């Protein structure tokens, strides 16, 4: 078992209004907590699994208003902790 957290664009290339970026691995939630700020809340958020949160995605070179959802292992696309960002 590889013990890495990975990120990948999950939507196909081309023109579209929304892109999905998926983080998968043990630290996916920790990464999301550092770069996602829910609308109307302080930067620290207790993510509830399977709930979509609107807010600001900020990873330094990229910033957008979008959605974030956390899927707790093993009930996710990869069987690991997964976070998805839905952005423009």
Coordinates of C-alpha atoms in Angstrom, one line a residue:
X1 CA 0.0 0.0 0.0
X2 CA 1.4 3.4 -1.0
X3 CA 1.1 5.9 1.8
X4 CA 0.8 9.1 -0.3
X5 CA -1.8 11.8 -0.8
X6 CA -2.3 12.5 -4.5
X7 CA -4.3 15.1 -6.5
X8 CA -5.7 14.9 -10.0
X9 CA -8.1 16.7 -12.3
X10 CA -11.1 14.4 -12.5
X11 CA -13.0 16.0 -15.4
X12 CA -12.1 15.5 -19.0
X13 CA -10.2 18.1 -20.9
X14 CA -12.1 20.6 -23.0
X15 CA -14.6 23.4 -22.5
X16 CA -16.8 23.2 -19.4
X17 CA -18.1 25.4 -16.6
X18 CA -16.9 23.3 -13.7
X19 CA -13.8 21.2 -13.0
X20 CA -13.5 18.6 -10.3
X21 CA -10.1 18.2 -8.6
X22 CA -9.8 15.1 -6.4
X23 CA -7.4 14.6 -3.5
X24 CA -7.0 11.0 -2.3
X25 CA -5.0 9.6 0.5
X26 CA -4.5 9.7 4.3
X27 CA -3.8 13.5 4.4
X28 CA -6.5 14.6 1.9
X29 CA -8.6 16.2 4.6
X30 CA -5.6 17.9 6.2
X31 CA -4.7 19.5 2.9
X32 CA -8.3 20.6 2.2
X33 CA -8.5 22.2 5.7
X34 CA -5.4 24.3 4.9
X35 CA -6.7 25.7 1.6
X36 CA -10.5 25.9 1.8
X37 CA -12.5 28.6 3.7
X38 CA -16.2 27.9 3.9
X39 CA -18.5 30.8 3.2
X40 CA -19.6 32.6 6.4
X41 CA -17.3 30.6 8.7
X42 CA -13.9 31.0 10.2
X43 CA -11.0 29.4 8.3
X44 CA -11.0 26.4 10.7
X45 CA -13.9 24.1 9.8
X46 CA -15.0 20.7 11.0
X47 CA -15.8 18.9 7.7
X48 CA -18.8 16.6 7.9
X49 CA -18.4 13.7 5.5
X50 CA -20.6 13.7 2.4
X51 CA -21.7 17.3 2.8
X52 CA -21.0 19.9 0.1
X53 CA -19.6 23.2 1.4
X54 CA -19.5 26.5 -0.6
X55 CA -16.5 28.7 0.0
X56 CA -13.1 29.9 -1.2
X57 CA -10.4 27.6 -2.5
X58 CA -7.0 29.2 -2.1
X59 CA -3.8 27.3 -3.0
X60 CA -1.6 30.3 -3.6
X61 CA -1.3 30.5 -7.3
X62 CA -5.0 29.6 -7.8
X63 CA -8.0 31.1 -6.1
X64 CA -11.6 30.5 -6.8
X65 CA -15.1 30.4 -5.2
X66 CA -16.3 26.8 -5.4
X67 CA -17.5 23.7 -3.6
X68 CA -15.7 21.2 -1.4
X69 CA -16.9 17.7 -0.2
X70 CA -15.1 15.1 1.9
X71 CA -15.7 11.4 1.5
X72 CA -14.5 9.3 4.5
X73 CA -12.7 6.0 3.8
X74 CA -13.7 3.4 3.0
X75 CA -16.9 4.9 1.5
X76 CA -15.2 6.8 -1.3
X77 CA -14.3 6.5 -5.0
X78 CA -10.8 5.2 -4.1
X79 CA -11.5 3.5 -0.8
X80 CA -9.3 6.1 0.9
X81 CA -10.1 9.5 2.3
X82 CA -11.1 11.7 -0.6
X83 CA -11.8 15.4 -0.9
X84 CA -13.2 17.0 -4.1
X85 CA -13.0 20.6 -5.1
X86 CA -15.6 21.7 -7.7
X87 CA -14.3 25.0 -9.2
X88 CA -14.3 27.1 -12.4

